[in-house]
Amino acid sequence: MWSQDYVHIFCLTAISVTRYQCIISVPFRALSCI
């Protein structure tokens, strides 16, 4: 059953995971530039 709430939760989770990965990868990118 593919409800709208499930899609909404999935989208929110994907957005927060992507944001978390960006926050994590920025310091490593900065370190590699040094």
N, CA, C and O of each residue as an XYZ file, in Angstrom:
136
protein
N       0.844     -1.189      0.000
C       0.000      0.000      0.000
C       0.888      1.251      0.000
O       1.609      1.505      0.965
N       0.833      2.008     -1.059
C       1.703      3.170     -1.239
C       0.922      4.431     -0.877
O       0.345      5.093     -1.739
N       0.917      4.745      0.412
C       0.149      5.912      0.856
C       0.961      7.193      0.718
O       2.187      7.158      0.610
N       0.268      8.311      0.722
C       0.923      9.616      0.553
C       1.834      9.916      1.741
O       2.906     10.498      1.575
N       1.402      9.516      2.948
C       2.211      9.764      4.142
C       3.549      9.041      4.040
O       4.585      9.583      4.424
N       3.524      7.821      3.523
C       4.756      7.043      3.398
C       5.726      7.732      2.446
O       6.926      7.805      2.713
N       5.201      8.232      1.342
C       6.039      8.940      0.363
C       6.616     10.192      0.999
O       7.787     10.509      0.790
N       5.807     10.911      1.776
C       6.249     12.141      2.434
C       7.382     11.842      3.416
O       8.391     12.547      3.441
N       7.209     10.789      4.228
C       8.237     10.403      5.206
C       9.512      9.982      4.469
O      10.617     10.334      4.883
N       9.356      9.238      3.392
C      10.516      8.784      2.623
C      11.286      9.973      2.057
O      12.517      9.987      2.081
N      10.561     10.974      1.545
C      11.208     12.162      0.980
C      11.932     12.939      2.064
O      13.062     13.381      1.860
N      11.294     13.110      3.214
C      11.935     13.832      4.312
C      13.200     13.113      4.768
O      14.215     13.750      5.051
N      13.137     11.783      4.839
C      14.301     11.006      5.259
C      15.428     11.149      4.248
O      16.585     11.332      4.626
N      15.098     11.065      2.967
C      16.116     11.193      1.920
C      16.773     12.565      1.964
O      17.986     12.680      1.794
N      15.971     13.611      2.194
C      16.511     14.974      2.256
C      17.445     15.116      3.452
O      18.533     15.677      3.327
N      17.026     14.609      4.613
C      17.858     14.763      5.801
C      19.140     13.946      5.688
O      20.190     14.382      6.160
N      19.072     12.768      5.070
C      20.266     11.951      4.881
C      21.235     12.648      3.940
O      22.439     12.666      4.191
N      20.717     13.223      2.855
C      21.572     13.928      1.899
C      22.226     15.125      2.575
O      23.412     15.386      2.371
N      21.460     15.848      3.373
C      21.990     17.020      4.068
C      23.080     16.586      5.039
O      24.111     17.248      5.162
N      22.845     15.449      5.741
C      23.826     14.937      6.702
C      25.122     14.567      5.992
O      26.211     14.861      6.485
N      25.004     13.921      4.830
C      26.190     13.536      4.067
C      26.954     14.767      3.593
O      28.184     14.750      3.547
N      26.244     15.830      3.243
C      26.910     17.063      2.816
C      27.674     17.680      3.977
O      28.810     18.124      3.813
N      27.049     17.708      5.154
C      27.705     18.281      6.332
C      28.963     17.476      6.664
O      29.980     18.047      7.057
N      28.895     16.158      6.509
C      30.041     15.304      6.823
C      31.148     15.475      5.784
O      32.327     15.513      6.136
N      30.777     15.576      4.517
C      31.783     15.571      3.449
C      32.504     16.907      3.301
O      33.618     16.941      2.779
N      31.897     18.012      3.749
C      32.530     19.325      3.589
C      33.860     19.419      4.341
O      34.843     19.855      3.743
N      33.947     19.030      5.631
C      35.236     19.108      6.319
C      36.298     18.229      5.662
O      37.460     18.627      5.591
N      35.929     17.057      5.187
C      36.898     16.177      4.530
C      37.387     16.806      3.235
O      38.563     16.685      2.891
N      36.499     17.472      2.517
C      36.885     18.156      1.286
C      37.857     19.289      1.603
O      38.829     19.509      0.881
N      37.580     20.001      2.688
C      38.463     21.105      3.095
C      39.838     20.556      3.493
O      40.866     21.152      3.171
N      39.848     19.433      4.186
C      41.120     18.842      4.604
C      41.936     18.394      3.406
O      43.160     18.532      3.396
N      41.266     17.857      2.396
C      42.000     17.374      1.220
C      42.571     18.528      0.405
O      43.521     18.349     -0.359
N      41.982     19.724      0.573
C      42.490     20.881     -0.166
C      43.740     21.448      0.493
O      44.572     22.059     -0.178
N      43.878     21.252      1.796
C      45.028     21.808      2.524
C      46.319     21.123      2.075
O      47.397     21.451      2.571
